[in-house]
mmCIF file of C-alpha atoms in Angstrom:
data_model
loop_
_atom_site.group_PDB
_atom_site.id
_atom_site.type_symbol
_atom_site.label_atom_id
_atom_site.label_comp_id
_atom_site.label_asym_id
_atom_site.label_seq_id
_atom_site.Cartn_x
_atom_site.Cartn_y
_atom_site.Cartn_z
ATOM 1 C CA MET A 11 -3.174 5.666 -5.359
ATOM 2 C CA GLU A 12 -1.507 4.610 -1.938
ATOM 3 C CA LEU A 13 -3.170 2.339 0.299
ATOM 4 C CA ALA A 14 -1.625 3.525 3.830
ATOM 5 C CA LEU A 15 -2.010 3.466 7.503
ATOM 6 C CA ASN A 16 0.789 5.938 8.063
ATOM 7 C CA ARG A 17 1.560 9.408 7.860
ATOM 8 C CA TRP A 18 2.410 9.421 4.323
ATOM 9 C CA GLY A 19 6.142 9.624 3.962
ATOM 10 C CA PRO A 20 6.129 7.232 1.004
ATOM 11 C CA LEU A 21 3.658 9.065 -0.540
ATOM 12 C CA ARG A 22 5.768 12.376 -0.510
ATOM 13 C CA GLU A 23 8.728 10.479 -1.527
ATOM 14 C CA VAL A 24 7.061 8.855 -4.683
ATOM 15 C CA ALA A 25 5.493 12.094 -5.739
ATOM 16 C CA LEU A 26 9.057 14.116 -5.486
ATOM 17 C CA PHE A 27 10.654 11.188 -7.299
ATOM 18 C CA SER A 28 8.127 10.524 -10.009
ATOM 19 C CA GLY A 29 6.115 13.731 -10.489
ATOM 20 C CA ALA A 30 3.095 11.704 -10.012
ATOM 21 C CA GLN A 31 -0.409 12.766 -8.927
ATOM 22 C CA ILE A 32 -1.156 10.305 -5.819
ATOM 23 C CA THR A 33 -4.125 9.938 -3.895
ATOM 24 C CA GLY A 34 -3.661 8.655 -0.401
ATOM 25 C CA LEU A 35 -6.162 6.276 0.891
ATOM 26 C CA ASN A 36 -6.970 5.971 4.632
ATOM 27 C CA ASN A 37 -10.085 5.580 7.204
ATOM 28 C CA ASN A 38 -8.304 7.721 9.798
ATOM 29 C CA ASP A 39 -9.374 11.283 10.076
ATOM 30 C CA TYR A 40 -6.161 11.895 12.405
ATOM 31 C CA GLN A 41 -3.731 10.561 9.782
ATOM 32 C CA ILE A 42 -5.254 12.269 6.807
ATOM 33 C CA LYS A 43 -4.820 15.439 8.731
ATOM 34 C CA LYS A 44 -1.328 15.100 9.756
ATOM 35 C CA GLY A 45 -0.376 14.150 6.049
ATOM 36 C CA THR A 46 -2.096 17.192 4.734
ATOM 37 C CA GLU A 47 0.055 19.165 7.461
ATOM 38 C CA TYR A 48 3.211 17.524 6.402
ATOM 39 C CA ASN A 49 2.753 18.007 2.899
ATOM 40 C CA ARG A 50 1.989 21.642 3.393
ATOM 41 C CA ALA A 51 5.389 21.755 5.455
ATOM 42 C CA ALA A 52 7.272 19.688 2.760
ATOM 43 C CA GLY A 53 5.897 22.064 -0.123
ATOM 44 C CA PHE A 54 8.965 24.252 0.420
ATOM 45 C CA LEU A 55 10.708 21.898 -2.083
ATOM 46 C CA LYS A 56 8.829 23.510 -5.049
ATOM 47 C CA SER A 57 10.566 27.207 -4.788
ATOM 48 C CA SER A 58 13.683 26.695 -2.518
ATOM 49 C CA LEU A 59 17.065 25.794 -3.641
ATOM 50 C CA ALA A 60 16.836 22.098 -2.834
ATOM 51 C CA GLY A 61 13.879 21.982 -5.039
ATOM 52 C CA HIS A 62 15.744 23.522 -8.021
ATOM 53 C CA LEU A 63 18.728 21.140 -7.263
ATOM 54 C CA LEU A 64 16.135 18.171 -7.075
ATOM 55 C CA LYS A 65 14.696 19.227 -10.444
ATOM 56 C CA PHE A 66 18.298 19.179 -11.988
ATOM 57 C CA ILE A 67 19.143 15.901 -10.378
ATOM 58 C CA ILE A 68 16.397 14.033 -11.618
ATOM 59 C CA ASN A 69 15.825 16.132 -14.839
ATOM 60 C CA ARG A 70 12.128 16.521 -13.953
ATOM 61 C CA SER A 71 10.257 19.430 -13.208
ATOM 62 C CA VAL A 72 9.000 19.328 -9.689
ATOM 63 C CA GLY A 73 5.915 21.302 -10.987
ATOM 64 C CA GLN A 74 3.052 21.640 -8.679
ATOM 65 C CA GLY A 75 3.794 21.578 -4.848
ATOM 66 C CA LEU A 76 2.852 18.410 -2.773
ATOM 67 C CA THR A 77 -0.594 19.874 -1.511
ATOM 68 C CA GLU A 78 -1.620 20.098 -5.062
ATOM 69 C CA ARG A 79 -0.250 16.647 -6.383
ATOM 70 C CA CYS A 80 -0.767 14.526 -3.202
ATOM 71 C CA GLY A 81 -4.487 14.273 -2.199
ATOM 72 C CA PHE A 82 -6.408 12.057 0.270
ATOM 73 C CA LEU A 83 -9.491 10.075 0.218
ATOM 74 C CA LYS A 84 -11.034 8.931 3.510
ATOM 75 C CA ALA A 85 -12.279 5.368 2.660
ATOM 76 C CA ASP A 86 -11.798 1.621 3.456
ATOM 77 C CA PHE A 87 -9.540 -0.141 1.101
ATOM 78 C CA MET A 88 -12.139 -3.196 1.226
ATOM 79 C CA ASP A 89 -14.681 -0.899 -0.497
ATOM 80 C CA ILE A 90 -12.896 1.935 -2.466
ATOM 81 C CA PRO A 91 -15.549 4.593 -3.610
ATOM 82 C CA LYS A 92 -13.813 5.120 -7.103
ATOM 83 C CA GLU A 93 -14.810 4.184 -10.818
ATOM 84 C CA ALA A 94 -12.983 1.278 -12.135
ATOM 85 C CA ASN A 95 -10.249 1.774 -14.171
ATOM 86 C CA SER A 96 -9.319 4.879 -12.385
ATOM 87 C CA TYR A 97 -5.785 4.703 -11.380
ATOM 88 C CA ASP A 98 -2.513 3.885 -13.330
ATOM 89 C CA ALA A 99 -0.845 2.211 -10.239
ATOM 90 C CA VAL A 100 -1.809 1.157 -6.841
ATOM 91 C CA TYR A 101 0.833 0.428 -4.052
ATOM 92 C CA ALA A 102 0.411 -0.706 -0.553
ATOM 93 C CA ILE A 103 3.200 -0.489 2.275
ATOM 94 C CA ASP A 104 2.595 -2.320 5.479
ATOM 95 C CA ALA A 105 -1.140 -1.621 5.024
ATOM 96 C CA THR A 106 -3.000 -4.284 3.366
ATOM 97 C CA CYS A 107 -2.018 -6.734 6.358
ATOM 98 C CA HIS A 108 -4.182 -4.612 8.637
ATOM 99 C CA ALA A 109 -7.253 -5.844 6.682
ATOM 100 C CA PRO A 110 -9.679 -7.198 9.565
ATOM 101 C CA ASP A 111 -10.447 -10.474 8.046
ATOM 102 C CA ALA A 112 -8.027 -12.531 6.158
ATOM 103 C CA VAL A 113 -10.662 -14.629 4.245
ATOM 104 C CA LYS A 114 -12.755 -11.788 3.368
ATOM 105 C CA CYS A 115 -9.806 -9.752 2.589
ATOM 106 C CA TYR A 116 -8.171 -12.226 -0.237
ATOM 107 C CA GLN A 117 -11.466 -13.786 -1.721
ATOM 108 C CA THR A 118 -14.243 -12.850 -3.348
ATOM 109 C CA HIS A 119 -17.415 -13.333 -1.216
ATOM 110 C CA LEU A 120 -20.996 -12.847 -2.606
ATOM 111 C CA ALA A 121 -21.845 -10.234 0.430
ATOM 112 C CA GLY A 122 -19.419 -7.504 -1.269
ATOM 113 C CA LEU A 123 -16.256 -6.566 -2.692
ATOM 114 C CA PHE A 124 -13.041 -6.922 -0.805
ATOM 115 C CA MET A 125 -9.629 -5.867 -0.867
ATOM 116 C CA MET A 126 -7.573 -7.463 -3.940
ATOM 117 C CA GLN A 127 -10.810 -7.448 -5.990
ATOM 118 C CA GLU A 128 -11.220 -3.586 -5.269
ATOM 119 C CA ILE A 129 -7.375 -2.958 -5.847
ATOM 120 C CA PHE A 130 -7.615 -4.634 -9.255
ATOM 121 C CA ARG A 131 -10.922 -3.236 -9.787
ATOM 122 C CA VAL A 132 -9.755 0.582 -9.583
ATOM 123 C CA LEU A 133 -6.471 -0.329 -11.498
ATOM 124 C CA LYS A 134 -6.646 0.575 -15.223
ATOM 125 C CA PRO A 135 -6.253 -2.281 -17.549
ATOM 126 C CA GLY A 136 -2.373 -3.396 -18.019
ATOM 127 C CA CYS A 137 -1.300 -1.381 -14.884
ATOM 128 C CA MET A 138 0.516 -2.408 -11.951
ATOM 129 C CA PHE A 139 -0.111 -3.114 -8.347
ATOM 130 C CA ALA A 140 3.040 -3.487 -5.836
ATOM 131 C CA GLY A 141 3.140 -3.486 -2.183
ATOM 132 C CA TYR A 142 4.816 -5.284 0.837
ATOM 133 C CA GLU A 143 3.545 -6.572 4.053
ATOM 134 C CA TRP A 144 4.132 -8.689 7.141
ATOM 135 C CA CYS A 145 3.614 -12.556 6.282
ATOM 136 C CA SER A 146 5.027 -15.655 7.583
ATOM 137 C CA THR A 147 7.285 -18.040 5.464
ATOM 138 C CA ASP A 148 7.289 -21.416 4.963
ATOM 139 C CA LEU A 149 9.801 -21.793 7.744
ATOM 140 C CA ASN A 150 6.806 -21.038 10.318
ATOM 141 C CA ASP A 151 5.918 -23.845 12.061
ATOM 142 C CA PRO A 152 2.377 -23.127 13.826
ATOM 143 C CA SER A 153 2.835 -25.904 16.572
ATOM 144 C CA ASN A 154 6.019 -24.523 17.695
ATOM 145 C CA PRO A 155 5.387 -22.253 20.757
ATOM 146 C CA LYS A 156 8.891 -19.952 20.036
ATOM 147 C CA HIS A 157 7.294 -19.177 16.399
ATOM 148 C CA LYS A 158 3.962 -18.551 17.801
ATOM 149 C CA ALA A 159 5.368 -16.185 20.350
ATOM 150 C CA ILE A 160 7.268 -14.536 17.547
ATOM 151 C CA LEU A 161 4.265 -13.892 15.330
ATOM 152 C CA ASP A 162 2.200 -12.940 18.525
ATOM 153 C CA GLU A 163 4.755 -10.287 19.337
ATOM 154 C CA ILE A 164 4.881 -8.911 15.722
ATOM 155 C CA GLU A 165 0.987 -8.681 15.465
ATOM 156 C CA LEU A 166 0.648 -7.199 18.825
ATOM 157 C CA GLY A 167 3.578 -4.473 18.191
ATOM 158 C CA ASN A 168 2.360 -3.567 14.677
ATOM 159 C CA GLY A 169 -1.603 -3.676 15.408
ATOM 160 C CA LEU A 170 -2.435 -6.569 13.093
ATOM 161 C CA PRO A 171 -5.449 -9.060 13.077
ATOM 162 C CA ASP A 172 -3.203 -11.716 12.184
ATOM 163 C CA ILE A 173 -0.213 -12.710 9.915
ATOM 164 C CA ARG A 174 -0.985 -14.391 6.965
ATOM 165 C CA SER A 175 1.004 -16.673 5.119
ATOM 166 C CA THR A 176 3.143 -15.743 2.107
ATOM 167 C CA GLU A 177 0.947 -18.748 0.093
ATOM 168 C CA GLN A 178 -2.300 -16.837 1.240
ATOM 169 C CA LEU A 179 -1.104 -13.610 -0.084
ATOM 170 C CA VAL A 180 0.340 -14.939 -3.247
ATOM 171 C CA ASN A 181 -2.617 -16.815 -4.196
ATOM 172 C CA ALA A 182 -5.088 -13.800 -3.434
ATOM 173 C CA VAL A 183 -3.218 -11.577 -5.937
ATOM 174 C CA CYS A 184 -3.144 -14.244 -8.463
ATOM 175 C CA CYS A 185 -7.019 -14.442 -8.433
ATOM 176 C CA TYR A 186 -7.373 -11.113 -9.760
ATOM 177 C CA ALA A 187 -3.991 -10.344 -11.453
ATOM 178 C CA LYS A 188 -3.129 -10.912 -15.315
ATOM 179 C CA THR A 189 0.340 -11.465 -14.249
ATOM 180 C CA PHE A 190 2.064 -12.160 -11.073
ATOM 181 C CA VAL A 191 5.292 -10.408 -11.771
ATOM 182 C CA ASP A 192 7.592 -11.187 -8.904
ATOM 183 C CA SER A 193 7.809 -11.814 -5.176
ATOM 184 C CA ALA A 194 10.786 -11.573 -2.759
ATOM 185 C CA TYR A 195 11.542 -11.958 0.917
ATOM 186 C CA LEU A 196 13.308 -9.090 2.821
ATOM 187 C CA ALA A 197 14.719 -10.323 6.240
ATOM 188 C CA GLN A 198 12.311 -13.483 5.878
ATOM 189 C CA ARG A 199 9.498 -11.305 7.303
ATOM 190 C CA THR A 200 8.121 -9.092 4.281
ATOM 191 C CA LEU A 201 6.905 -10.136 1.245
ATOM 192 C CA ILE A 202 7.162 -7.649 -1.892
ATOM 193 C CA LEU A 203 4.487 -7.983 -4.447
ATOM 194 C CA LYS A 204 4.141 -6.871 -8.141
ATOM 195 C CA ALA A 205 1.211 -7.864 -10.152
ATOM 196 C CA GLN A 206 -0.344 -6.547 -13.564
ATOM 197 C CA ARG A 207 -4.339 -5.860 -13.923
ATOM 198 C CA ALA A 208 -5.847 -7.966 -16.644
ATOM 199 C CA ILE A 209 -6.356 -6.097 -19.810
#
């Protein structure tokens, strides 16, 4: 499953590379409509010379077209309408940082299920979550007006409610993951996460 706020470029690339069936989760009708159109347009790879070359290069049958392998689910990733243990993998690319409430997003709350809890609920035991998103590093000084201005611009330009710290995000993942596999900074702004669901 891809948790997304985009037009599904990564979904198509992962499906073509891996041969997997992928469900894209998004609560925006327009983005789902565009993703469906783009998948249909990209389906030429199934029968084109490029598709045959791709099969040869990665030694894997491209198999079904993208429209058959890439489906969409209109839903909120804070309340995923799927059974527990439904997916072999879940990934998020600049999506979870758009959750409306940082505290609710990363903590269990009696009023309902929230994002990390939901992600690990729909993952099969022992399977992986991977993602990256905007977050601030330990170098951020909230009292420094220059740092605040930079974060404000990033939040505005990316439509973010706020930018969480790396520590907040890692702690949230660790609450639900059996194993926190790895994290890494890219250009001191993006955190890459890999975590395994408890068995």
